[in-house]
PDB file of C-alpha atoms in Angstrom:
ATOM      1  CA  MET A   1      20.045-111.413 -55.454  1.00 41.00           C
ATOM      2  CA  MET A   2      19.591-108.712 -58.070  1.00 47.00           C
ATOM      3  CA  GLY A   3      16.546-107.413 -56.217  1.00 57.00           C
ATOM      4  CA  SER A   4      18.495-106.823 -53.010  1.00 68.00           C
ATOM      5  CA  SER A   5      21.189-104.790 -54.820  1.00 88.00           C
ATOM      6  CA  LYS A   6      18.451-102.673 -56.445  1.00 88.00           C
ATOM      7  CA  LEU A   7      16.825-102.269 -53.029  1.00 91.00           C
ATOM      8  CA  ASP A   8      20.194-101.340 -51.488  1.00 90.00           C
ATOM      9  CA  PHE A   9      20.684 -98.725 -54.201  1.00 91.00           C
ATOM     10  CA  LEU A  10      17.219 -97.238 -53.615  1.00 92.00           C
ATOM     11  CA  ILE A  11      17.801 -97.128 -49.838  1.00 92.00           C
ATOM     12  CA  ARG A  12      21.145 -95.350 -50.349  1.00 92.00           C
ATOM     13  CA  LYS A  13      19.583 -92.933 -52.829  1.00 91.00           C
ATOM     14  CA  ASN A  14      16.747 -92.137 -50.409  1.00 92.00           C
ATOM     15  CA  LYS A  15      19.208 -91.509 -47.552  1.00 93.00           C
ATOM     16  CA  GLY A  16      21.197 -89.265 -49.877  1.00 91.00           C
ATOM     17  CA  LYS A  17      18.166 -87.091 -50.615  1.00 91.00           C
ATOM     18  CA  LYS A  18      17.978 -86.260 -46.907  1.00 91.00           C
ATOM     19  CA  VAL A  19      21.571 -85.021 -46.649  1.00 91.00           C
ATOM     20  CA  TYR A  20      22.279 -83.851 -50.210  1.00 93.00           C
ATOM     21  CA  ASN A  21      21.929 -80.117 -49.505  1.00 93.00           C
ATOM     22  CA  LYS A  22      24.438 -80.362 -46.652  1.00 93.00           C
ATOM     23  CA  TYR A  23      26.778 -82.388 -48.903  1.00 93.00           C
ATOM     24  CA  LYS A  24      26.546 -79.804 -51.684  1.00 95.00           C
ATOM     25  CA  GLN A  25      27.119 -76.997 -49.178  1.00 95.00           C
ATOM     26  CA  LEU A  26      30.459 -78.575 -48.201  1.00 95.00           C
ATOM     27  CA  PHE A  27      31.761 -77.941 -51.731  1.00 96.00           C
ATOM     28  CA  LEU A  28      30.337 -74.426 -51.837  1.00 96.00           C
ATOM     29  CA  ASP A  29      31.886 -73.641 -48.433  1.00 96.00           C
ATOM     30  CA  ALA A  30      35.203 -74.956 -49.752  1.00 95.00           C
ATOM     31  CA  GLY A  31      35.191 -72.211 -52.392  1.00 95.00           C
ATOM     32  CA  PHE A  32      33.478 -73.710 -55.434  1.00 96.00           C
ATOM     33  CA  VAL A  33      30.831 -71.668 -57.225  1.00 96.00           C
ATOM     34  CA  GLU A  34      27.680 -73.641 -57.995  1.00 95.00           C
ATOM     35  CA  LYS A  35      27.948 -73.078 -61.760  1.00 96.00           C
ATOM     36  CA  ASP A  36      31.470 -74.593 -61.740  1.00 95.00           C
ATOM     37  CA  ILE A  37      30.513 -77.987 -60.299  1.00 96.00           C
ATOM     38  CA  LYS A  38      28.456 -80.618 -62.090  1.00 97.00           C
ATOM     39  CA  TYR A  39      26.548 -83.153 -60.033  1.00 96.00           C
ATOM     40  CA  VAL A  40      27.292 -86.798 -60.858  1.00 96.00           C
ATOM     41  CA  ASP A  41      24.342 -88.988 -59.906  1.00 93.00           C
ATOM     42  CA  LEU A  42      24.633 -91.964 -57.574  1.00 93.00           C
ATOM     43  CA  GLU A  43      24.416 -94.630 -60.287  1.00 93.00           C
ATOM     44  CA  THR A  44      27.234 -93.037 -62.319  1.00 95.00           C
ATOM     45  CA  SER A  45      29.226 -92.445 -59.128  1.00 95.00           C
ATOM     46  CA  ASP A  46      28.965 -96.143 -58.278  1.00 94.00           C
ATOM     47  CA  LYS A  47      30.476 -97.005 -61.687  1.00 95.00           C
ATOM     48  CA  ILE A  48      33.309 -94.515 -61.160  1.00 96.00           C
ATOM     49  CA  ILE A  49      34.017 -95.959 -57.690  1.00 94.00           C
ATOM     50  CA  ALA A  50      34.092 -99.471 -59.200  1.00 94.00           C
ATOM     51  CA  ASN A  51      36.685 -98.271 -61.750  1.00 94.00           C
ATOM     52  CA  ILE A  52      38.762 -96.653 -59.010  1.00 94.00           C
ATOM     53  CA  LYS A  53      38.715 -99.875 -56.972  1.00 93.00           C
ATOM     54  CA  GLN A  54      39.784-101.876 -60.017  1.00 93.00           C
ATOM     55  CA  ILE A  55      42.488 -99.554 -61.339  1.00 92.00           C
ATOM     56  CA  PHE A  56      44.245 -98.044 -58.334  1.00 93.00           C
ATOM     57  CA  PRO A  57      44.699-100.572 -55.484  1.00 86.00           C
ATOM     58  CA  PRO A  58      47.776-102.301 -56.963  1.00 84.00           C
ATOM     59  CA  ILE A  59      49.514 -98.986 -57.682  1.00 88.00           C
ATOM     60  CA  GLU A  60      52.056 -97.802 -55.136  1.00 92.00           C
ATOM     61  CA  GLU A  61      51.162 -94.452 -53.646  1.00 93.00           C
ATOM     62  CA  LYS A  62      53.256 -91.389 -52.919  1.00 95.00           C
ATOM     63  CA  THR A  63      52.552 -89.539 -49.685  1.00 95.00           C
ATOM     64  CA  GLU A  64      53.154 -86.065 -48.359  1.00 93.00           C
ATOM     65  CA  MET A  65      52.341 -84.038 -45.246  1.00 90.00           C
ATOM     66  CA  LEU A  66      51.364 -80.422 -45.735  1.00 88.00           C
ATOM     67  CA  ILE A  67      50.980 -77.896 -42.906  1.00 83.00           C
ATOM     68  CA  ASP A  68      47.596 -76.146 -42.845  1.00 70.00           C
ATOM     69  CA  SER A  69      49.172 -72.699 -43.170  1.00 65.00           C
ATOM     70  CA  GLU A  70      50.641 -73.679 -46.532  1.00 60.00           C
ATOM     71  CA  ASP A  71      48.582 -73.467 -49.704  1.00 62.00           C
ATOM     72  CA  THR A  72      48.119 -75.886 -52.574  1.00 61.00           C
ATOM     73  CA  VAL A  73      51.115 -74.398 -54.394  1.00 67.00           C
ATOM     74  CA  SER A  74      53.328 -75.824 -51.624  1.00 80.00           C
ATOM     75  CA  SER A  75      52.240 -79.381 -52.333  1.00 87.00           C
ATOM     76  CA  LYS A  76      54.547 -81.367 -54.588  1.00 91.00           C
ATOM     77  CA  LEU A  77      51.942 -84.108 -55.031  1.00 92.00           C
ATOM     78  CA  LEU A  78      49.180 -81.711 -56.062  1.00 91.00           C
ATOM     79  CA  SER A  79      51.620 -80.174 -58.557  1.00 89.00           C
ATOM     80  CA  ILE A  80      52.490 -83.613 -59.943  1.00 89.00           C
ATOM     81  CA  ALA A  81      48.850 -84.662 -60.250  1.00 90.00           C
ATOM     82  CA  PHE A  82      47.612 -81.494 -61.910  1.00 88.00           C
ATOM     83  CA  SER A  83      50.708 -80.558 -63.945  1.00 85.00           C
ATOM     84  CA  GLY A  84      49.466 -82.272 -67.104  1.00 72.00           C
ATOM     85  CA  SER A  85      45.954 -80.856 -66.858  1.00 69.00           C
ATOM     86  CA  ASP A  86      44.802 -78.313 -69.376  1.00 71.00           C
ATOM     87  CA  ASN A  87      42.045 -75.766 -68.769  1.00 67.00           C
ATOM     88  CA  LEU A  88      39.389 -78.135 -70.093  1.00 79.00           C
ATOM     89  CA  ALA A  89      40.426 -81.174 -68.029  1.00 90.00           C
ATOM     90  CA  GLU A  90      38.015 -82.211 -65.305  1.00 95.00           C
ATOM     91  CA  CYS A  91      38.179 -84.242 -62.123  1.00 96.00           C
ATOM     92  CA  TYR A  92      35.666 -86.122 -60.051  1.00 97.00           C
ATOM     93  CA  MET A  93      35.748 -85.181 -56.393  1.00 96.00           C
ATOM     94  CA  PHE A  94      33.838 -86.527 -53.471  1.00 95.00           C
ATOM     95  CA  SER A  95      33.810 -86.683 -49.705  1.00 92.00           C
ATOM     96  CA  ASP A  96      31.907 -87.886 -46.684  1.00 80.00           C
ATOM     97  CA  ASP A  97      28.573 -89.106 -48.054  1.00 87.00           C
ATOM     98  CA  TYR A  98      29.548 -89.996 -51.624  1.00 91.00           C
ATOM     99  CA  ASP A  99      28.043 -93.478 -51.162  1.00 92.00           C
ATOM    100  CA  ILE A 100      24.591 -91.930 -50.740  1.00 90.00           C
ATOM    101  CA  CYS A 101      25.003 -88.524 -52.415  1.00 92.00           C
ATOM    102  CA  GLY A 102      27.218 -89.113 -55.436  1.00 93.00           C
ATOM    103  CA  MET A 103      30.055 -86.836 -56.476  1.00 96.00           C
ATOM    104  CA  TYR A 104      30.904 -83.731 -58.452  1.00 97.00           C
ATOM    105  CA  LEU A 105      32.822 -83.059 -61.636  1.00 97.00           C
ATOM    106  CA  ALA A 106      34.750 -79.791 -61.929  1.00 96.00           C
ATOM    107  CA  LYS A 107      37.581 -78.249 -63.886  1.00 95.00           C
ATOM    108  CA  SER A 108      40.960 -79.438 -62.624  1.00 93.00           C
ATOM    109  CA  ASN A 109      42.193 -75.946 -61.791  1.00 92.00           C
ATOM    110  CA  PHE A 110      39.240 -75.419 -59.428  1.00 94.00           C
ATOM    111  CA  VAL A 111      39.676 -78.846 -57.856  1.00 94.00           C
ATOM    112  CA  GLU A 112      43.364 -78.161 -57.253  1.00 92.00           C
ATOM    113  CA  LYS A 113      42.550 -74.773 -55.730  1.00 92.00           C
ATOM    114  CA  PHE A 114      39.784 -75.923 -53.339  1.00 94.00           C
ATOM    115  CA  CYS A 115      40.476 -79.601 -52.552  1.00 94.00           C
ATOM    116  CA  LEU A 116      42.253 -78.862 -49.260  1.00 93.00           C
ATOM    117  CA  ASN A 117      39.187 -76.944 -48.068  1.00 93.00           C
ATOM    118  CA  VAL A 118      36.917 -79.884 -48.919  1.00 95.00           C
ATOM    119  CA  ALA A 119      39.099 -82.093 -46.701  1.00 94.00           C
ATOM    120  CA  LYS A 120      39.231 -79.473 -43.965  1.00 92.00           C
ATOM    121  CA  TYR A 121      35.488 -78.721 -43.817  1.00 92.00           C
ATOM    122  CA  GLY A 122      33.998 -82.188 -44.340  1.00 88.00           C
ATOM    123  CA  TYR A 123      32.943 -84.021 -41.192  1.00 85.00           C
ATOM    124  CA  SER A 124      35.203 -86.987 -42.027  1.00 89.00           C
ATOM    125  CA  ASN A 125      37.986 -84.558 -43.036  1.00 92.00           C
ATOM    126  CA  THR A 126      38.627 -86.365 -46.313  1.00 94.00           C
ATOM    127  CA  CYS A 127      38.542 -85.379 -49.972  1.00 96.00           C
ATOM    128  CA  PHE A 128      38.867 -87.896 -52.789  1.00 96.00           C
ATOM    129  CA  ILE A 129      39.858 -86.866 -56.310  1.00 96.00           C
ATOM    130  CA  VAL A 130      40.217 -88.825 -59.536  1.00 96.00           C
ATOM    131  CA  ASP A 131      40.751 -87.244 -62.907  1.00 94.00           C
ATOM    132  CA  GLU A 132      38.184 -88.010 -65.579  1.00 94.00           C
ATOM    133  CA  ASN A 133      40.617 -90.265 -67.478  1.00 92.00           C
ATOM    134  CA  PHE A 134      41.701 -92.200 -64.366  1.00 94.00           C
ATOM    135  CA  LYS A 135      45.324 -91.041 -64.704  1.00 92.00           C
ATOM    136  CA  PHE A 136      45.542 -90.321 -60.994  1.00 94.00           C
ATOM    137  CA  SER A 137      43.686 -90.870 -57.762  1.00 95.00           C
ATOM    138  CA  MET A 138      44.241 -88.747 -54.689  1.00 95.00           C
ATOM    139  CA  THR A 139      43.078 -88.928 -51.102  1.00 95.00           C
ATOM    140  CA  ILE A 140      43.536 -85.906 -48.862  1.00 95.00           C
ATOM    141  CA  ASN A 141      42.972 -86.228 -45.123  1.00 93.00           C
ATOM    142  CA  TYR A 142      42.915 -83.277 -42.750  1.00 92.00           C
ATOM    143  CA  ASP A 143      43.953 -83.875 -39.156  1.00 88.00           C
ATOM    144  CA  SER A 144      41.656 -81.942 -36.842  1.00 77.00           C
ATOM    145  CA  ILE A 145      42.191 -84.084 -33.733  1.00 72.00           C
ATOM    146  CA  ILE A 146      43.234 -81.830 -30.850  1.00 64.00           C
ATOM    147  CA  ASN A 147      45.733 -84.204 -29.203  1.00 62.00           C
ATOM    148  CA  SER A 148      47.333 -85.323 -32.446  1.00 65.00           C
ATOM    149  CA  GLU A 149      50.976 -84.612 -33.253  1.00 69.00           C
ATOM    150  CA  SER A 150      49.955 -83.577 -36.753  1.00 67.00           C
ATOM    151  CA  ILE A 151      46.930 -81.399 -35.938  1.00 73.00           C
ATOM    152  CA  GLY A 152      46.245 -78.885 -38.652  1.00 79.00           C
ATOM    153  CA  SER A 153      48.059 -80.811 -41.350  1.00 88.00           C
ATOM    154  CA  PHE A 154      47.025 -82.525 -44.545  1.00 91.00           C
ATOM    155  CA  ASP A 155      48.039 -86.105 -45.296  1.00 92.00           C
ATOM    156  CA  ILE A 156      48.060 -86.404 -49.097  1.00 94.00           C
ATOM    157  CA  HIS A 157      48.163 -89.723 -50.964  1.00 96.00           C
ATOM    158  CA  LEU A 158      48.661 -89.875 -54.740  1.00 96.00           C
ATOM    159  CA  LYS A 159      48.437 -92.880 -57.040  1.00 95.00           C
ATOM    160  CA  GLU A 160      49.395 -92.331 -60.675  1.00 92.00           C
ATOM    161  CA  ASN A 161      48.117 -94.662 -63.365  1.00 90.00           C
ATOM    162  CA  LYS A 162      50.629 -94.831 -66.204  1.00 80.00           C
ATOM    163  CA  ARG A 163      48.363 -96.995 -68.393  1.00 71.00           C
ATOM    164  CA  THR A 164      45.796 -95.576 -70.797  1.00 54.00           C
ATOM    165  CA  ILE A 165      42.209 -96.199 -69.763  1.00 49.00           C
ATOM    166  CA  GLU A 166      39.199 -96.316 -72.062  1.00 50.00           C
ATOM    167  CA  THR A 167      36.163 -94.831 -70.295  1.00 46.00           C
TER     168      THR A 167
END
């Protein structure tokens, strides 16, 4: 069984190599500067995803709708999530092809500033964020469906972890 999980990992990693430049470009198009984002490899990303799946599912989430014309300052949930962050705090962020491309680590202030753009420009219109200490997890969805009642809006979901986590 161990061989098939190693094979699965290698297949995912190989697929990721083919689309990585496009994946990276999503974050650059969202406003990040290349020197401000650190690539987190697929193996480490898998461990982070496993922690997210273990820590956050039982936690009740808060939700908010934000109109596209508003900026991140208008979001109460973004303010709550990032209010305790200092200038050195970092967050993992990922979208679309994280399962084959990995994720990025960036300073919280940059993540807060550009996360809506990641959701807006990604082909699945979703941005995932978790702070490096697993204090919060956030999913941001952008509605780009023409016939939708909420076209041009962001659906933001925040889960706060009140427990201390050893990483």
